[in-house]
C-alpha cells in the first residue's frame, strides 16, 4: 500500500458520518454505486474490512484508523485554506471542534474555559459528554479532536498533558446521615443506598475501598442519576450518599444542606487533556485556554 487515495478516504468518512451509502452519495453528489466502488477499492488497497454494513454503518477497528486520518486531513486542509484567506469568503464557515468531556468538568470548570477562547477565527464547539475514563474511546474512533480524560496514556496519534486533580467529597443530606450513618463510616456506607452516575461509575466503590483498606465497595442499592447537577440534587434531597465535585459540594456544606461523611477524606481524580498531533492554530488555542483554566480550577497534580 503506497498511498491512500484522498477521494476514497473522504468517501469512507462521508459514509460513516451520514450513516448509509445512499446518504453519503447525496452528500457527495455522486451515485450510490460510485460510493460503494470507492469504499471497496479502499478496502482492497488496505487489505482490511473498513466498514460493518449495518444500519447505520459502523467503522471497524481498521476503519477507525482511516476515519481518524480523514478527519485530521480535513482539519489540516481547512487550516491551510484559512491561512490562505480562503475561509469564510469561500464558504467554509466557522471552525467545528468536537471535544469529549466528562459531565462533572462540564458542570464546573470546562464551560467557563470555552468562553475564554477568542472567537477569531470563529470556533463552534461540539461537546460529547462521556465518563472521563471512556473519553479516549472517542479519540481512538476519530469522533473528537480532543478530550478531557483520566488516562495519562496517549491514544495513538495524540499528545497528552496533565490538567490537575478534580476533588470529590463524600457527602449526604443531614436527614440521610442521621438515618443510615450512626456508627463507623466505612461499615455504614457499604450498606447505605448510594447514588451513581451510571453503571460505569466506580468512584463511590473506589472511595470506599480506600476508606476500608480494600474491602467491598458500595451497596448494591444504587440510584442512577446521569447528570452532574441532577446527581448533586439527588444527594441533597436525601436519596442516597455520593461523591460530589468540591465546587458543587462546598456551597451546600456551608449552608448545611449537605454534611461530610468522612471529614478530612476525599477522592482525587487526575484529569488530562489529549488531542490530535496536528499543527492546527485553532486546536492549539483551545488547548492553551483549557490548560490555563484548569490550572485555576483544579488542584495541582
GROMACS .gro file of C-alpha atoms in nm:
model
  301
    1UNK     CA    1   0.000   0.000   0.000
    2UNK     CA    2   0.180   0.309  -0.124
    3UNK     CA    3  -0.089   0.570  -0.063
    4UNK     CA    4  -0.447   0.626   0.043
    5UNK     CA    5  -0.637   0.796  -0.240
    6UNK     CA    6  -0.797   1.107  -0.095
    7UNK     CA    7  -1.128   1.068  -0.278
    8UNK     CA    8  -1.167   0.719  -0.133
    9UNK     CA    9  -1.073   0.835   0.218
   10UNK     CA   10  -1.321   1.123   0.203
   11UNK     CA   11  -1.589   0.887   0.075
   12UNK     CA   12  -1.535   0.648   0.367
   13UNK     CA   13  -1.568   0.940   0.609
   14UNK     CA   14  -1.890   1.053   0.441
   15UNK     CA   15  -2.041   0.705   0.471
   16UNK     CA   16  -1.963   0.690   0.844
   17UNK     CA   17  -2.087   1.043   0.908
   18UNK     CA   18  -2.405   1.006   0.702
   19UNK     CA   19  -2.481   0.653   0.819
   20UNK     CA   20  -2.566   0.494   0.483
   21UNK     CA   21  -2.417   0.465   0.134
   22UNK     CA   22  -2.719   0.641  -0.017
   23UNK     CA   23  -2.693   0.936   0.222
   24UNK     CA   24  -2.320   0.962   0.159
   25UNK     CA   25  -2.385   0.964  -0.216
   26UNK     CA   26  -2.630   1.252  -0.174
   27UNK     CA   27  -2.381   1.447   0.039
   28UNK     CA   28  -2.100   1.392  -0.214
   29UNK     CA   29  -2.324   1.448  -0.519
   30UNK     CA   30  -2.229   1.112  -0.672
   31UNK     CA   31  -2.419   0.788  -0.726
   32UNK     CA   32  -2.451   0.521  -0.454
   33UNK     CA   33  -2.267   0.288  -0.692
   34UNK     CA   34  -1.969   0.525  -0.701
   35UNK     CA   35  -1.963   0.538  -0.321
   36UNK     CA   36  -1.970   0.160  -0.297
   37UNK     CA   37  -1.692   0.125  -0.554
   38UNK     CA   38  -1.467   0.375  -0.374
   39UNK     CA   39  -1.512   0.204  -0.039
   40UNK     CA   40  -1.445  -0.140  -0.189
   41UNK     CA   41  -1.136  -0.005  -0.366
   42UNK     CA   42  -1.006   0.140  -0.040
   43UNK     CA   43  -1.066  -0.190   0.140
   44UNK     CA   44  -0.879  -0.375  -0.135
   45UNK     CA   45  -0.592  -0.127  -0.117
   46UNK     CA   46  -0.561  -0.156   0.262
   47UNK     CA   47  -0.635  -0.528   0.270
   48UNK     CA   48  -0.880  -0.468   0.555
   49UNK     CA   49  -1.255  -0.459   0.602
   50UNK     CA   50  -1.318  -0.096   0.696
   51UNK     CA   51  -1.695  -0.088   0.741
   52UNK     CA   52  -1.956  -0.307   0.903
   53UNK     CA   53  -2.254  -0.292   0.667
   54UNK     CA   54  -2.509  -0.229   0.939
   55UNK     CA   55  -2.773   0.041   0.962
   56UNK     CA   56  -2.625   0.284   1.033
   57UNK     CA   57  -2.288   0.163   0.908
   58UNK     CA   58  -2.006   0.139   1.161
   59UNK     CA   59  -1.632   0.156   1.117
   60UNK     CA   60  -1.428  -0.150   1.207
   61UNK     CA   61  -1.114  -0.111   1.417
   62UNK     CA   62  -0.913  -0.071   1.097
   63UNK     CA   63  -1.175   0.165   0.962
   64UNK     CA   64  -1.141   0.386   1.269
   65UNK     CA   65  -0.774   0.438   1.184
   66UNK     CA   66  -0.865   0.561   0.836
   67UNK     CA   67  -1.154   0.772   0.968
   68UNK     CA   68  -0.923   0.944   1.217
   69UNK     CA   69  -0.678   1.013   0.934
   70UNK     CA   70  -0.962   1.153   0.722
   71UNK     CA   71  -1.075   1.393   0.995
   72UNK     CA   72  -0.720   1.508   1.059
   73UNK     CA   73  -0.667   1.559   0.689
   74UNK     CA   74  -0.986   1.767   0.666
   75UNK     CA   75  -0.872   1.979   0.960
   76UNK     CA   76  -0.529   2.043   0.807
   77UNK     CA   77  -0.687   2.133   0.474
   78UNK     CA   78  -0.926   2.375   0.642
   79UNK     CA   79  -0.647   2.541   0.841
   80UNK     CA   80  -0.436   2.579   0.528
   81UNK     CA   81  -0.723   2.737   0.338
   82UNK     CA   82  -0.792   2.975   0.625
   83UNK     CA   83  -0.428   3.086   0.632
   84UNK     CA   84  -0.450   3.149   0.257
   85UNK     CA   85  -0.751   3.375   0.310
   86UNK     CA   86  -0.996   3.122   0.173
   87UNK     CA   87  -1.207   3.088   0.490
   88UNK     CA   88  -1.549   3.245   0.534
   89UNK     CA   89  -1.543   3.400   0.190
   90UNK     CA   90  -1.502   3.055   0.037
   91UNK     CA   91  -1.799   2.914   0.228
   92UNK     CA   92  -1.600   2.718   0.485
   93UNK     CA   93  -1.786   2.877   0.776
   94UNK     CA   94  -1.672   2.859   1.139
   95UNK     CA   95  -1.426   2.600   1.264
   96UNK     CA   96  -1.604   2.292   1.402
   97UNK     CA   97  -1.428   2.141   1.703
   98UNK     CA   98  -1.561   1.817   1.857
   99UNK     CA   99  -1.438   1.760   2.214
  100UNK     CA  100  -1.516   1.481   2.461
  101UNK     CA  101  -1.555   1.590   2.824
  102UNK     CA  102  -1.691   1.432   3.140
  103UNK     CA  103  -2.013   1.563   3.294
  104UNK     CA  104  -1.857   1.696   3.616
  105UNK     CA  105  -1.597   1.903   3.431
  106UNK     CA  106  -1.871   2.030   3.202
  107UNK     CA  107  -2.079   2.137   3.502
  108UNK     CA  108  -1.795   2.309   3.688
  109UNK     CA  109  -1.493   2.450   3.505
  110UNK     CA  110  -1.496   2.346   3.138
  111UNK     CA  111  -1.767   2.576   3.002
  112UNK     CA  112  -1.602   2.884   3.158
  113UNK     CA  113  -1.284   2.775   2.980
  114UNK     CA  114  -1.459   2.774   2.643
  115UNK     CA  115  -1.597   3.124   2.699
  116UNK     CA  116  -1.237   3.246   2.725
  117UNK     CA  117  -1.144   3.118   2.380
  118UNK     CA  118  -1.108   3.413   2.140
  119UNK     CA  119  -1.360   3.381   1.857
  120UNK     CA  120  -1.129   3.483   1.577
  121UNK     CA  121  -1.137   3.257   1.388
  122UNK     CA  122  -1.488   3.165   1.499
  123UNK     CA  123  -1.497   2.821   1.660
  124UNK     CA  124  -1.812   2.615   1.708
  125UNK     CA  125  -1.772   2.355   1.982
  126UNK     CA  126  -1.936   2.016   1.953
  127UNK     CA  127  -1.921   1.864   2.301
  128UNK     CA  128  -1.955   1.491   2.358
  129UNK     CA  129  -2.039   1.407   2.719
  130UNK     CA  130  -1.871   1.087   2.835
  131UNK     CA  131  -1.720   0.946   3.154
  132UNK     CA  132  -1.360   1.062   3.198
  133UNK     CA  133  -1.238   0.702   3.188
  134UNK     CA  134  -1.403   0.647   2.848
  135UNK     CA  135  -1.347   0.973   2.659
  136UNK     CA  136  -1.032   0.833   2.497
  137UNK     CA  137  -1.250   0.584   2.308
  138UNK     CA  138  -1.399   0.875   2.113
  139UNK     CA  139  -1.048   0.996   2.030
  140UNK     CA  140  -0.950   0.649   1.917
  141UNK     CA  141  -1.257   0.628   1.694
  142UNK     CA  142  -1.181   0.968   1.541
  143UNK     CA  143  -1.510   1.120   1.660
  144UNK     CA  144  -1.341   1.403   1.852
  145UNK     CA  145  -1.024   1.606   1.816
  146UNK     CA  146  -0.955   1.638   2.188
  147UNK     CA  147  -1.075   1.501   2.519
  148UNK     CA  148  -1.065   1.559   2.893
  149UNK     CA  149  -0.972   1.217   3.026
  150UNK     CA  150  -0.844   1.037   3.333
  151UNK     CA  151  -0.596   0.837   3.125
  152UNK     CA  152  -0.232   0.952   3.111
  153UNK     CA  153  -0.159   0.706   2.830
  154UNK     CA  154  -0.185   0.885   2.495
  155UNK     CA  155  -0.406   0.743   2.224
  156UNK     CA  156  -0.209   0.665   1.908
  157UNK     CA  157  -0.154   0.988   1.717
  158UNK     CA  158  -0.234   1.207   2.018
  159UNK     CA  159  -0.045   1.414   2.272
  160UNK     CA  160  -0.129   1.432   2.641
  161UNK     CA  161  -0.080   1.693   2.914
  162UNK     CA  162  -0.180   1.693   3.280
  163UNK     CA  163  -0.457   1.936   3.375
  164UNK     CA  164  -0.485   1.881   3.750
  165UNK     CA  165  -0.682   1.691   4.014
  166UNK     CA  166  -1.061   1.702   4.043
  167UNK     CA  167  -1.153   1.656   4.410
  168UNK     CA  168  -1.470   1.473   4.513
  169UNK     CA  169  -1.620   1.494   4.862
  170UNK     CA  170  -1.828   1.215   5.024
  171UNK     CA  171  -2.150   1.384   5.136
  172UNK     CA  172  -2.516   1.326   5.216
  173UNK     CA  173  -2.815   1.520   5.342
  174UNK     CA  174  -2.838   1.564   5.721
  175UNK     CA  175  -3.153   1.352   5.734
  176UNK     CA  176  -2.993   1.070   5.535
  177UNK     CA  177  -2.684   1.075   5.757
  178UNK     CA  178  -2.895   1.061   6.074
  179UNK     CA  179  -3.090   0.765   5.939
  180UNK     CA  180  -2.816   0.549   5.789
  181UNK     CA  181  -2.480   0.663   5.929
  182UNK     CA  182  -2.479   0.613   6.302
  183UNK     CA  183  -2.160   0.413   6.352
  184UNK     CA  184  -1.831   0.353   6.171
  185UNK     CA  185  -1.842   0.533   5.831
  186UNK     CA  186  -1.682   0.255   5.627
  187UNK     CA  187  -1.924  -0.008   5.751
  188UNK     CA  188  -2.234   0.210   5.727
  189UNK     CA  189  -2.154   0.338   5.378
  190UNK     CA  190  -2.123  -0.018   5.247
  191UNK     CA  191  -2.486  -0.077   5.343
  192UNK     CA  192  -2.648   0.263   5.282
  193UNK     CA  193  -2.817   0.350   4.949
  194UNK     CA  194  -2.572   0.517   4.714
  195UNK     CA  195  -2.612   0.738   4.409
  196UNK     CA  196  -2.402   0.666   4.100
  197UNK     CA  197  -2.386   0.848   3.769
  198UNK     CA  198  -2.438   0.537   3.556
  199UNK     CA  199  -2.340   0.171   3.551
  200UNK     CA  200  -1.978   0.258   3.466
  201UNK     CA  201  -1.940   0.498   3.759
  202UNK     CA  202  -1.696   0.336   4.004
  203UNK     CA  203  -1.596   0.645   4.208
  204UNK     CA  204  -1.804   0.553   4.512
  205UNK     CA  205  -1.664   0.198   4.514
  206UNK     CA  206  -1.309   0.332   4.481
  207UNK     CA  207  -1.361   0.571   4.770
  208UNK     CA  208  -1.499   0.303   5.000
  209UNK     CA  209  -1.207   0.073   4.924
  210UNK     CA  210  -0.963   0.347   5.021
  211UNK     CA  211  -1.165   0.406   5.337
  212UNK     CA  212  -1.180   0.040   5.436
  213UNK     CA  213  -0.842  -0.080   5.314
  214UNK     CA  214  -0.967  -0.270   5.012
  215UNK     CA  215  -1.289  -0.423   5.146
  216UNK     CA  216  -1.603  -0.447   4.934
  217UNK     CA  217  -1.740  -0.146   4.752
  218UNK     CA  218  -2.062   0.047   4.791
  219UNK     CA  219  -2.405  -0.101   4.845
  220UNK     CA  220  -2.599  -0.278   4.572
  221UNK     CA  221  -2.885  -0.037   4.648
  222UNK     CA  222  -2.791   0.214   4.377
  223UNK     CA  223  -2.977   0.504   4.224
  224UNK     CA  224  -2.858   0.602   3.874
  225UNK     CA  225  -2.868   0.978   3.807
  226UNK     CA  226  -2.685   1.056   3.480
  227UNK     CA  227  -2.638   1.435   3.504
  228UNK     CA  228  -2.393   1.622   3.723
  229UNK     CA  229  -2.645   1.875   3.852
  230UNK     CA  230  -2.910   1.606   3.897
  231UNK     CA  231  -2.661   1.391   4.087
  232UNK     CA  232  -2.584   1.674   4.328
  233UNK     CA  233  -2.954   1.749   4.376
  234UNK     CA  234  -3.036   1.382   4.438
  235UNK     CA  235  -2.775   1.365   4.714
  236UNK     CA  236  -2.905   1.688   4.866
  237UNK     CA  237  -3.260   1.553   4.853
  238UNK     CA  238  -3.160   1.253   5.064
  239UNK     CA  239  -3.196   0.983   4.800
  240UNK     CA  240  -2.852   0.842   4.885
  241UNK     CA  241  -2.493   0.935   4.961
  242UNK     CA  242  -2.239   1.013   4.694
  243UNK     CA  243  -1.917   1.179   4.587
  244UNK     CA  244  -1.989   1.534   4.471
  245UNK     CA  245  -1.731   1.759   4.299
  246UNK     CA  246  -1.583   2.001   4.552
  247UNK     CA  247  -1.703   2.317   4.369
  248UNK     CA  248  -2.060   2.184   4.381
  249UNK     CA  249  -2.042   2.043   4.734
  250UNK     CA  250  -1.883   2.331   4.927
  251UNK     CA  251  -2.169   2.584   4.892
  252UNK     CA  252  -2.416   2.321   5.015
  253UNK     CA  253  -2.185   2.222   5.300
  254UNK     CA  254  -2.163   2.588   5.403
  255UNK     CA  255  -2.543   2.615   5.425
  256UNK     CA  256  -2.589   2.279   5.598
  257UNK     CA  257  -2.778   2.130   5.303
  258UNK     CA  258  -2.509   1.861   5.290
  259UNK     CA  259  -2.290   1.713   5.561
  260UNK     CA  260  -1.949   1.544   5.524
  261UNK     CA  261  -1.946   1.169   5.575
  262UNK     CA  262  -1.576   1.123   5.641
  263UNK     CA  263  -1.427   1.460   5.745
  264UNK     CA  264  -1.083   1.513   5.600
  265UNK     CA  265  -1.128   1.237   5.341
  266UNK     CA  266  -1.184   1.288   4.970
  267UNK     CA  267  -1.114   1.124   4.635
  268UNK     CA  268  -0.890   1.298   4.381
  269UNK     CA  269  -0.923   1.212   4.013
  270UNK     CA  270  -0.636   1.319   3.783
  271UNK     CA  271  -0.751   1.479   3.459
  272UNK     CA  272  -0.557   1.507   3.135
  273UNK     CA  273  -0.601   1.679   2.801
  274UNK     CA  274  -0.544   1.459   2.499
  275UNK     CA  275  -0.556   1.592   2.144
  276UNK     CA  276  -0.459   1.502   1.792
  277UNK     CA  277  -0.100   1.568   1.690
  278UNK     CA  278  -0.191   1.843   1.446
  279UNK     CA  279  -0.035   2.178   1.368
  280UNK     CA  280  -0.377   2.340   1.398
  281UNK     CA  281  -0.388   2.701   1.527
  282UNK     CA  282  -0.748   2.665   1.647
  283UNK     CA  283  -0.678   2.342   1.836
  284UNK     CA  284  -0.361   2.488   1.990
  285UNK     CA  285  -0.557   2.796   2.104
  286UNK     CA  286  -0.828   2.588   2.272
  287UNK     CA  287  -0.570   2.362   2.437
  288UNK     CA  288  -0.389   2.661   2.585
  289UNK     CA  289  -0.705   2.819   2.725
  290UNK     CA  290  -0.831   2.488   2.867
  291UNK     CA  291  -0.496   2.427   3.040
  292UNK     CA  292  -0.492   2.779   3.187
  293UNK     CA  293  -0.846   2.749   3.321
  294UNK     CA  294  -0.781   2.402   3.461
  295UNK     CA  295  -0.478   2.537   3.646
  296UNK     CA  296  -0.708   2.784   3.824
  297UNK     CA  297  -0.998   2.543   3.886
  298UNK     CA  298  -0.828   2.212   3.967
  299UNK     CA  299  -0.577   2.107   4.231
  300UNK     CA  300  -0.213   2.066   4.123
  301UNK     CA  301  -0.103   1.713   4.038
   0.00000   0.00000   0.00000
